[in-house]
Short mmCIF file of C-alpha atoms in Angstrom, two decimals:
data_model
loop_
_atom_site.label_atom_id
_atom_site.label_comp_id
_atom_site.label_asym_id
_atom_site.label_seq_id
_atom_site.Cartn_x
_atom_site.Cartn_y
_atom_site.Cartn_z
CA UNK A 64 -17.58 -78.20 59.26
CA UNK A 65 -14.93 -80.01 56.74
CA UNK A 66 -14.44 -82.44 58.94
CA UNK A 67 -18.48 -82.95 58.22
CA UNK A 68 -17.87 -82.52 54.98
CA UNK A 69 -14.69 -85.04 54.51
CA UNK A 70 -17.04 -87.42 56.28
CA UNK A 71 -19.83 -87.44 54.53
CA UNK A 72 -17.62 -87.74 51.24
CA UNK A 73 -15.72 -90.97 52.31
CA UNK A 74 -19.25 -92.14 53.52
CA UNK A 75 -20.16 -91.72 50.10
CA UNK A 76 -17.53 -93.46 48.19
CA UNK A 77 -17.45 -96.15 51.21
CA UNK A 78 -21.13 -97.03 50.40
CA UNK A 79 -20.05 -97.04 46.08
CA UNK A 80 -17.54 -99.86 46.92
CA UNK A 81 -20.24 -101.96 49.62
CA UNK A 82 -18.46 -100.98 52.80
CA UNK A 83 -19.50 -101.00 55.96
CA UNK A 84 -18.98 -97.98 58.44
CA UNK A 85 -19.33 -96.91 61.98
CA UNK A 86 -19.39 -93.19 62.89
CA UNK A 87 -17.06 -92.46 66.22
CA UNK A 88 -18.21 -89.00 68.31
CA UNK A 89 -16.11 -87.26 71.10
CA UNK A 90 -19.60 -86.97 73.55
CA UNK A 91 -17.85 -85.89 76.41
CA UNK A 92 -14.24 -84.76 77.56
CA UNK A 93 -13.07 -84.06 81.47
CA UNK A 94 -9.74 -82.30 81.52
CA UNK A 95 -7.48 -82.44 78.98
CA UNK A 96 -7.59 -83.31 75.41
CA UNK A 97 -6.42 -82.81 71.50
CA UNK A 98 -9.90 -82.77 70.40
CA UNK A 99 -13.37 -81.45 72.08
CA UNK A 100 -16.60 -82.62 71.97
CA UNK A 101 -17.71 -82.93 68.64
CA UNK A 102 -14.35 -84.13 66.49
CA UNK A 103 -15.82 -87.40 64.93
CA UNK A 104 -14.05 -89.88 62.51
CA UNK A 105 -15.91 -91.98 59.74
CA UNK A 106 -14.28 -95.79 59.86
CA UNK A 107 -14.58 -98.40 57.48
CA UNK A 108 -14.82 -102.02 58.09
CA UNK A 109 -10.90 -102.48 55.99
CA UNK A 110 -9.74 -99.84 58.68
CA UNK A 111 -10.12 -96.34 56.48
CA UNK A 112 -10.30 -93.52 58.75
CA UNK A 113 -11.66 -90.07 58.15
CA UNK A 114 -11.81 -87.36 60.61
CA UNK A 115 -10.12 -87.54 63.83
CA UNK A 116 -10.71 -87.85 67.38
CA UNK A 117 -7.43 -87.30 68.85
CA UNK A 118 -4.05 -86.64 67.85
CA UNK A 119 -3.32 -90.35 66.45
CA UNK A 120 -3.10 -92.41 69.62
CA UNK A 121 -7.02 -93.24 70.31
CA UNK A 122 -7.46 -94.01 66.28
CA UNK A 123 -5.97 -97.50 66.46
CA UNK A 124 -8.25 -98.51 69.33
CA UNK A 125 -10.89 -96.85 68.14
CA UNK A 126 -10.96 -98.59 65.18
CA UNK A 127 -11.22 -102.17 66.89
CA UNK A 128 -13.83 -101.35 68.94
CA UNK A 129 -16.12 -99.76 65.74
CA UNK A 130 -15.41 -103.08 63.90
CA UNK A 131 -16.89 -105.08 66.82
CA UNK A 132 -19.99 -102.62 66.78
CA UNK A 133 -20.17 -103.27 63.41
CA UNK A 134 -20.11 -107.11 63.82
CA UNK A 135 -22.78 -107.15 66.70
CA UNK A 136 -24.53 -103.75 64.92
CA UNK A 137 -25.40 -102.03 68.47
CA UNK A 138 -24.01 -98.63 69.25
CA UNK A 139 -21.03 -98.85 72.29
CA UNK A 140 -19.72 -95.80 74.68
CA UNK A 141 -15.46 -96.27 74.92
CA UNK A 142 -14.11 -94.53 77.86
CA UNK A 143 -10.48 -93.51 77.42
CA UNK A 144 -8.82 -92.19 80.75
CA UNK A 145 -5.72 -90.43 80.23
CA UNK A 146 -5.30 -89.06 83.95
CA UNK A 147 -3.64 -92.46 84.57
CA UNK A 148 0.25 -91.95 84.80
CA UNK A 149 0.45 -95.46 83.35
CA UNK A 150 -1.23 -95.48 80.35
CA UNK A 151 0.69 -97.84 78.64
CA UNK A 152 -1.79 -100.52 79.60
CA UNK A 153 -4.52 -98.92 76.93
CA UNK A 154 -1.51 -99.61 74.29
CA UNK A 155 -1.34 -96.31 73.61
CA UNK A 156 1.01 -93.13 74.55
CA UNK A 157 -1.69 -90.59 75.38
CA UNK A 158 0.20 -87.69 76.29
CA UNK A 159 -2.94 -86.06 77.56
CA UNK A 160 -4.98 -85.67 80.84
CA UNK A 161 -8.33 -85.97 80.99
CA UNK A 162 -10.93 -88.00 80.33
CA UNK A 163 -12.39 -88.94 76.95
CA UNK A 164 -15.46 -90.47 76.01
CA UNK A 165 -16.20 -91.47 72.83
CA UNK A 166 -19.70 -93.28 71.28
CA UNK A 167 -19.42 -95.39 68.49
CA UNK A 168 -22.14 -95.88 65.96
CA UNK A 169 -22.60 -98.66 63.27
CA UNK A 170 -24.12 -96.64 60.09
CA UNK A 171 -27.34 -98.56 58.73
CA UNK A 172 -27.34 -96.88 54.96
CA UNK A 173 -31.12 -97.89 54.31
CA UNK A 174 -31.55 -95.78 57.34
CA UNK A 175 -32.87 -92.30 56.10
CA UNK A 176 -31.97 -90.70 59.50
CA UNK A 177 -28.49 -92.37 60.55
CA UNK A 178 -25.96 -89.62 61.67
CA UNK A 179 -24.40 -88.85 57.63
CA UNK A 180 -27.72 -88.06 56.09
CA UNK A 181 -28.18 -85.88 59.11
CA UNK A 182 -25.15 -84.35 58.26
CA UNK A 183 -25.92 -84.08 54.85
CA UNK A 184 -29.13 -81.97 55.32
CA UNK A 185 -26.99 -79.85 57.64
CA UNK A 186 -24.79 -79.32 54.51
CA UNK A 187 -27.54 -78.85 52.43
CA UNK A 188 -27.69 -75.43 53.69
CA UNK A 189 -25.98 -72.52 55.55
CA UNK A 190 -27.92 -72.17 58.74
CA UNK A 191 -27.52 -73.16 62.28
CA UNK A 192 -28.48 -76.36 63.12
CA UNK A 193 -28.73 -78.84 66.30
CA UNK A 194 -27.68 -82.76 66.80
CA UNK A 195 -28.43 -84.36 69.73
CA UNK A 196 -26.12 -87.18 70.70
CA UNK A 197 -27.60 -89.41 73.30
CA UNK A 198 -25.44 -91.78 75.52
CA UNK A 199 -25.08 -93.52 79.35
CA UNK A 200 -22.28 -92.57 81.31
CA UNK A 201 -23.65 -94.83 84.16
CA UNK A 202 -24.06 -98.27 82.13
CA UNK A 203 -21.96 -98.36 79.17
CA UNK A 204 -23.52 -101.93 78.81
CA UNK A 205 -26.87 -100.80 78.03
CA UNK A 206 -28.10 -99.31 74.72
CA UNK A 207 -26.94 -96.60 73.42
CA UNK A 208 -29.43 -94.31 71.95
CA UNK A 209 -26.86 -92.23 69.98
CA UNK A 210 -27.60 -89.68 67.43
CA UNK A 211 -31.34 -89.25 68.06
CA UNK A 212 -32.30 -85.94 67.13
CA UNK A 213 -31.90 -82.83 64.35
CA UNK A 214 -32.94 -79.25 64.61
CA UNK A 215 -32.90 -76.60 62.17
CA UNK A 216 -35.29 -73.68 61.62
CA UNK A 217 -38.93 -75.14 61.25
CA UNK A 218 -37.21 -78.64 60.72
CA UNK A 219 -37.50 -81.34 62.89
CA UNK A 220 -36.83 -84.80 63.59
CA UNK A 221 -36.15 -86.86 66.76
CA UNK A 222 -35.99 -90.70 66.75
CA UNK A 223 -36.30 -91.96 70.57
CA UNK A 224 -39.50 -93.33 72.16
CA UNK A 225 -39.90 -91.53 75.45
CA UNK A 226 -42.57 -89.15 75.16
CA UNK A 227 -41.14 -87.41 78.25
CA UNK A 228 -37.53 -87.29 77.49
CA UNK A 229 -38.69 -86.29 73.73
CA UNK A 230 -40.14 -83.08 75.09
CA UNK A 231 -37.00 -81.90 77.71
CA UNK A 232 -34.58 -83.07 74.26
CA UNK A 233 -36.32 -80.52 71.83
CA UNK A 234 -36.76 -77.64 74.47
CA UNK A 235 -33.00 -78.06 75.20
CA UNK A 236 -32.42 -78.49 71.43
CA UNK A 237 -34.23 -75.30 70.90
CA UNK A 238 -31.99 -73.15 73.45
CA UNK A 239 -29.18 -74.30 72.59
CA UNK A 240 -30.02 -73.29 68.68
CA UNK A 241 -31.36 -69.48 70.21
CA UNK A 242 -28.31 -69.27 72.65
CA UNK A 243 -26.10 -70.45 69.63
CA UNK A 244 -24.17 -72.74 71.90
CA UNK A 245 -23.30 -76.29 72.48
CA UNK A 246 -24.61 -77.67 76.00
CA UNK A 247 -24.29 -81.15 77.62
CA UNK A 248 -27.73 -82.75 79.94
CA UNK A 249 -28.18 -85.42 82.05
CA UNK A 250 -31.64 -86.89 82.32
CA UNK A 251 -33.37 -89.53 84.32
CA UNK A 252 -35.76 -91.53 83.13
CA UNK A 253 -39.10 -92.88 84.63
CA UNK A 254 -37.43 -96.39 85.22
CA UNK A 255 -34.91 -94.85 86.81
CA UNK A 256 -31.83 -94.94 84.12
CA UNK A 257 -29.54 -91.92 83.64
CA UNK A 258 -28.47 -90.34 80.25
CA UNK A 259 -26.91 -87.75 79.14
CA UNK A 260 -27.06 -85.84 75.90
CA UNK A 261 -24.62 -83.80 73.43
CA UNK A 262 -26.34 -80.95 72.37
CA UNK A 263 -24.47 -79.67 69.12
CA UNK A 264 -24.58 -76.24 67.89
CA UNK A 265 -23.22 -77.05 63.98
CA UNK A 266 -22.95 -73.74 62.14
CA UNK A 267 -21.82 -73.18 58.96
CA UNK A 268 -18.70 -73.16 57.09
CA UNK A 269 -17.26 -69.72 57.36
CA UNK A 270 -17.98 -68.15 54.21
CA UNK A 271 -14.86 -66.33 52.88
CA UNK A 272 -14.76 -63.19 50.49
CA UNK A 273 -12.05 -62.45 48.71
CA UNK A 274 -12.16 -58.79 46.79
CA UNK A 275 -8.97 -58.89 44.60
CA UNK A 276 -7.66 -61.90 42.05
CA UNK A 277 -4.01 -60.74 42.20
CA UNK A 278 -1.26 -63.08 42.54
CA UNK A 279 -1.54 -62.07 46.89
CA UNK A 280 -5.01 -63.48 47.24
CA UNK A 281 -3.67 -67.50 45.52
CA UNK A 282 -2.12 -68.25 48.73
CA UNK A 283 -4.96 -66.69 51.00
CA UNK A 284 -7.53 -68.63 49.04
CA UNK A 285 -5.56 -71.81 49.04
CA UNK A 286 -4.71 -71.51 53.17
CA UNK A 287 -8.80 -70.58 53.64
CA UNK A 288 -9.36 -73.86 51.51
CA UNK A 289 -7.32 -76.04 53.72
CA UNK A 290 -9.22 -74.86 56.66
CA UNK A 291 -12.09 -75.72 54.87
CA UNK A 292 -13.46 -72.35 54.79
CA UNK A 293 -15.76 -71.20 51.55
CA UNK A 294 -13.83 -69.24 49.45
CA UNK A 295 -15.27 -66.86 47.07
CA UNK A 296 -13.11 -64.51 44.35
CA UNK A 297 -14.58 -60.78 43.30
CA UNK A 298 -12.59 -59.17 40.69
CA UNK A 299 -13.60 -56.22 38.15
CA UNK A 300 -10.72 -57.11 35.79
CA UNK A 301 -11.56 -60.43 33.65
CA UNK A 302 -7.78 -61.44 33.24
CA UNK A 303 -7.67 -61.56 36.68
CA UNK A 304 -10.67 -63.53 37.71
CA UNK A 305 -9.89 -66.44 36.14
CA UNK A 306 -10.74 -69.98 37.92
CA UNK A 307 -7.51 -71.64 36.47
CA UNK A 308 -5.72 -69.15 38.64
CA UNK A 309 -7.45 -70.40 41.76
CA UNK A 310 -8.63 -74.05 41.68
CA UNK A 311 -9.03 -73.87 45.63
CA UNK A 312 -12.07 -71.18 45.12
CA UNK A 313 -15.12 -72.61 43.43
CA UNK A 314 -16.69 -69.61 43.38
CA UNK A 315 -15.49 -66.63 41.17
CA UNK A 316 -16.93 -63.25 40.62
CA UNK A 317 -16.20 -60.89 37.40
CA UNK A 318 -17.87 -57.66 38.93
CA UNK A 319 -17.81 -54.34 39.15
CA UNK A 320 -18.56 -52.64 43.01
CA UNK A 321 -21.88 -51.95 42.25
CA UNK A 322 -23.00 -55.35 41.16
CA UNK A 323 -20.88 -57.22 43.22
CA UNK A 324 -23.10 -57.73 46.40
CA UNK A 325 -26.80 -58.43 44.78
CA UNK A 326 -24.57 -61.77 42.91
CA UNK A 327 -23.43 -63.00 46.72
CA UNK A 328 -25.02 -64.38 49.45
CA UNK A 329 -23.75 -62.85 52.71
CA UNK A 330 -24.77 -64.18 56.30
CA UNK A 331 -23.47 -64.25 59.92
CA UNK A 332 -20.83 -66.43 58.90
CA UNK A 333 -19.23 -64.04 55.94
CA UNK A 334 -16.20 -62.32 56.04
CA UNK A 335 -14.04 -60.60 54.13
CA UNK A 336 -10.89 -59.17 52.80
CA UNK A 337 -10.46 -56.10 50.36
CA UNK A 338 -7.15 -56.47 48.59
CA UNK A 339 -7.89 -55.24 45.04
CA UNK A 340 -5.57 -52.98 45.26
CA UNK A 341 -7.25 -50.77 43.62
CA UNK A 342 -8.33 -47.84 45.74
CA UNK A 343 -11.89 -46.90 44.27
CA UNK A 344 -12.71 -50.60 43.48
CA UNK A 345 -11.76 -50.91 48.18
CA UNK A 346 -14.07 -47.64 48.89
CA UNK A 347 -17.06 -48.38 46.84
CA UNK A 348 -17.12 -52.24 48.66
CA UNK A 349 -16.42 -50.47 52.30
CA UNK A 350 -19.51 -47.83 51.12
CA UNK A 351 -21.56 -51.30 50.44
CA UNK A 352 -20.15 -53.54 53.51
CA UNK A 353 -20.32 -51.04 56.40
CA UNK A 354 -23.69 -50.95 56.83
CA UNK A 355 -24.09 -54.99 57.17
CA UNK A 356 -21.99 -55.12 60.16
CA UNK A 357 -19.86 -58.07 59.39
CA UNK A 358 -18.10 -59.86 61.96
CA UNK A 359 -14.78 -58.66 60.03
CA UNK A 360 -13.84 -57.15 56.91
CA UNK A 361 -9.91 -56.62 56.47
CA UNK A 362 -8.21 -53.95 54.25
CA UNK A 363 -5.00 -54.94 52.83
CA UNK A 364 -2.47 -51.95 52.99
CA UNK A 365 -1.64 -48.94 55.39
CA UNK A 366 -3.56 -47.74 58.11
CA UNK A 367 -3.42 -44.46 56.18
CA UNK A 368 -5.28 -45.97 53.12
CA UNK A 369 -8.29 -47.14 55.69
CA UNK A 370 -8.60 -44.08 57.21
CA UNK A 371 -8.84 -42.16 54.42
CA UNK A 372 -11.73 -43.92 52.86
CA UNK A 373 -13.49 -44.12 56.11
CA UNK A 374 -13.17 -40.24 55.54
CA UNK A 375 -14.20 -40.11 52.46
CA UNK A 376 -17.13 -41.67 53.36
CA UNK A 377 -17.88 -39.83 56.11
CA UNK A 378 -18.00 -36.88 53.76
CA UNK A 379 -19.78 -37.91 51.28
CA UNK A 380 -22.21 -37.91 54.81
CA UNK A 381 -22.14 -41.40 55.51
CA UNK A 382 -22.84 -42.46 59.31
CA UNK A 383 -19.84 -44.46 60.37
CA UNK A 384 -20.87 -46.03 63.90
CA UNK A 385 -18.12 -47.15 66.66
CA UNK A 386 -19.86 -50.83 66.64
CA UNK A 387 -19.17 -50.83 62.43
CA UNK A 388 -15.59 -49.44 63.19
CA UNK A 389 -14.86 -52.42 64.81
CA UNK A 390 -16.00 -54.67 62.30
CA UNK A 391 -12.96 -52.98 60.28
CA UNK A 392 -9.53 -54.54 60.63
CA UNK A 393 -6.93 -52.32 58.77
CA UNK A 394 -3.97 -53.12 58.16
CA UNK A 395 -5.65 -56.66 57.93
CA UNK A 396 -4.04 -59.47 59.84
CA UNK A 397 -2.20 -60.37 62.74
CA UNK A 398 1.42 -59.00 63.51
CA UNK A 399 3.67 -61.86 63.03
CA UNK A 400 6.39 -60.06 61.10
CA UNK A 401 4.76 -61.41 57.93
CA UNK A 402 6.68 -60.33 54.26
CA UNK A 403 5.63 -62.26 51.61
CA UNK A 404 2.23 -63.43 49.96
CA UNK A 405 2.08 -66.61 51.96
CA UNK A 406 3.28 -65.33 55.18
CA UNK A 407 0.65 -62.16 55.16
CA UNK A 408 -2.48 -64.83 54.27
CA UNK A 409 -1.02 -67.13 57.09
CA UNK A 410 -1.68 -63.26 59.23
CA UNK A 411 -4.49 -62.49 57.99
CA UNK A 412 -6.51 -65.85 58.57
CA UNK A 413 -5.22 -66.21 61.81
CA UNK A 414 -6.31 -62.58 62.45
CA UNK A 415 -9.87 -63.89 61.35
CA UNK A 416 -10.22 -66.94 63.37
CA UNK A 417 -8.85 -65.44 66.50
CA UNK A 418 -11.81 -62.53 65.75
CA UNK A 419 -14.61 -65.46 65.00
CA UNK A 420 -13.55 -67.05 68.25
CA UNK A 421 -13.26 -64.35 70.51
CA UNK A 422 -9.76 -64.40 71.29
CA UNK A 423 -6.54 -62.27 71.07
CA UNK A 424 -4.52 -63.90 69.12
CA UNK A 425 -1.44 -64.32 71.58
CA UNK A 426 0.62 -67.07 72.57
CA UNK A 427 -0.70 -69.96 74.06
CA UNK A 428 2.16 -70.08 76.64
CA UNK A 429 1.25 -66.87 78.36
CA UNK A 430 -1.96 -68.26 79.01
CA UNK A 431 -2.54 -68.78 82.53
CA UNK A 432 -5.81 -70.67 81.78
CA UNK A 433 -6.97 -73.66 80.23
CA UNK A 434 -6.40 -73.39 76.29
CA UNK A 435 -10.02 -74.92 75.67
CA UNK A 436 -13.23 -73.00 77.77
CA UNK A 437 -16.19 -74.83 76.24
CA UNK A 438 -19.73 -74.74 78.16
CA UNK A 439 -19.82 -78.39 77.50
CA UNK A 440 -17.15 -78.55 80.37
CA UNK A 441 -19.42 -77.41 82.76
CA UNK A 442 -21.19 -79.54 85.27
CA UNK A 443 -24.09 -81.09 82.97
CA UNK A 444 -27.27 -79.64 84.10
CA UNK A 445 -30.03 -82.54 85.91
CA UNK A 446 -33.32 -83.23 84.54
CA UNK A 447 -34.65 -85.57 87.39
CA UNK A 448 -37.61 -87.53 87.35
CA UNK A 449 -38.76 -87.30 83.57
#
């Protein structure tokens, strides 16, 4: 989501200055590749790049093929294939192997549903939403629908003019919103043409808590910043919870336990870390937290200090369930032989996004599968006959 974000703020200052701008999407990828479906970069007609959709050696190319669709204003699909031993001829060192393509988008700003105010009503607010990136894979010289469609809630809007195709887009749109999970489609139309569609899950930013302003929780809020994560600070002690001391968190909390919650918005996409270090201030938040079944709330300090106010709680007769027990990450963070400030919040975030994602946090070379399992790699599914 900051890569949304970044975009939609160079979009912004692009359009102060009278700039023109093309939007470049990763649609599809086969094999091997930095980034996945979905990595975009905002580029400006004087060559300004925001976002990214590789590690550096597609940029350069990119760029002179989104000033050309700029110049003749039509969308265009760009095919990188990095298989190719020789891949010097595409001037650049790939280093990859797979296949990449990539749909490049002129942005109209008088449009009111071009791709970045899309974006911006996905920003707006912190739910789920779906884009629906529409492209040909068998005749990159015909138009290119592109971004055609947005789904969020009760909210609606899909610009394309088959009546069929519109129907099979926003019943995929809607399952892939309910299954919470990106897809890729292949359609036929009734004259016959093929084309295949991006079906975006975009959640929201994850939504960090941070219980505890001491001189620890800087560096965790400035790491969690850089990922572009939402940082939030809850302190009870007012010369602690002080912005100036953390100019990475725009949100900051003076609060005791009990008020602390009814001042926050918590969703799907919260979690959080108690590290007041204070050991009532910990127990009356786990009292409050346990029962909303976070994906992860981390307790800074020994396993001893967990278990005893998971204890405590339990005899004050307080249900403690096995699925909230392992919502509960204590000692918080990953085991990387971490010792100071910086080195535990490098631990502890990575301990978080290896829990978001599903994974276990070990080292990629002892994998003895592909690093990136997306459903997008699948085999598209067919809608014949539309």
């Amino acid at each position: 989501m900051k890569e949304l974000e970044d975009i939609v703020k160079a979009f912004d200052i692009a359009q102060q200055h009278g700039k023109q701008t093309a939007l470049a999407t990763v649609v599809q990828v086969e094999g091997s590749s930095y980034r996945r479906a979905g990595a975009r970069m905002l580029v400006t007609e004087d060559g300004e790049l925001t976002g990214a959709i590789s590690g550096g050696c597609l940029e350069g190319d990119a760029l002179r093929k989104a000033r050309l669709a700029m110049a003749q204003q039509q969308p265009m699909l760009v095919t990188y294939d990095t298989t190719d031993d020789d891949d010097a001829k595409l001037g650049v060192g790939l280093g990859c192997n797979g296949i990449i393509h990539i749909l490049i988008e002129p942005i109209f700003a008088d449009d009111e549903h071009q791709p970045i105010n899309l974006f911006k009503k996905i920003l707006s607010k912190r739910q789920n939403a779906v884009v629906v990136t529409l492209f040909s894979l068998t005749n990159r010289k015909a138009a290119q629908p592109g971004t055609c469609l947005f789904l969020r809630g009760d909210e609606f809007f899909i610009q394309y003019d088959t009546p069929e195709l519109t129907m099979q887009l926003q019943a995929d749109a809607e399952a892939v919103l309910k299954a919470s999970r990106s897809a890729t489609h292949t359609y036929t139309t009734p004259n016959g043409n093929e084309l295949t569609a991006f079906v975006e899950l975009l959640k929201p930013a994850v939504s960090l808590l941070i219980f505890g302003a001491g001189n620890d929780a800087i560096p965790l809020a400035q790491m969690a910043a850089v990922l572009g994560w939402h940082v939030t600070i809850i302190d009870g002690r007012a010369n602690y919870a002080v912005a100036g001391r953390f100019p990475s968190a725009p949100k900051m909390l003076l609060a005791k336990p009990q008020e602390a919650l009814s001042q926050l918005s918590i969703d799907e996409n919260t979690v959080v870390v108690l590290m007041t270090h204070n050991y009532n201030y910990d127990l009356a938040m786990l009292r409050q937290l346990l029962p909303l079944q976070l994906t992860y709330v981390g307790s800074l300090g020994p396993k001893k200090k967990l278990e005893r106010m998971l204890d405590e709680l339990q005899q004050e007769g307080m249900t403690i369930t096995p699925n909230q027990l392992q919502s509960i990450y204590g000692p918080t963070g990953l085991d990387i032989g971490a010792q100071t400030p910086e080195e535990i919040s490098l631990s502890i975030l990575s301990e978080i996004q290896a829990v978001l994602q599903q994974r276990e946090g070990k080292s990629l070379r002892n994998k003895t599968t592909v690093i990136h399992v997306h459903e997008m790699d699948a085999l598209p599914v067919n809608h014949e006959n539309l």
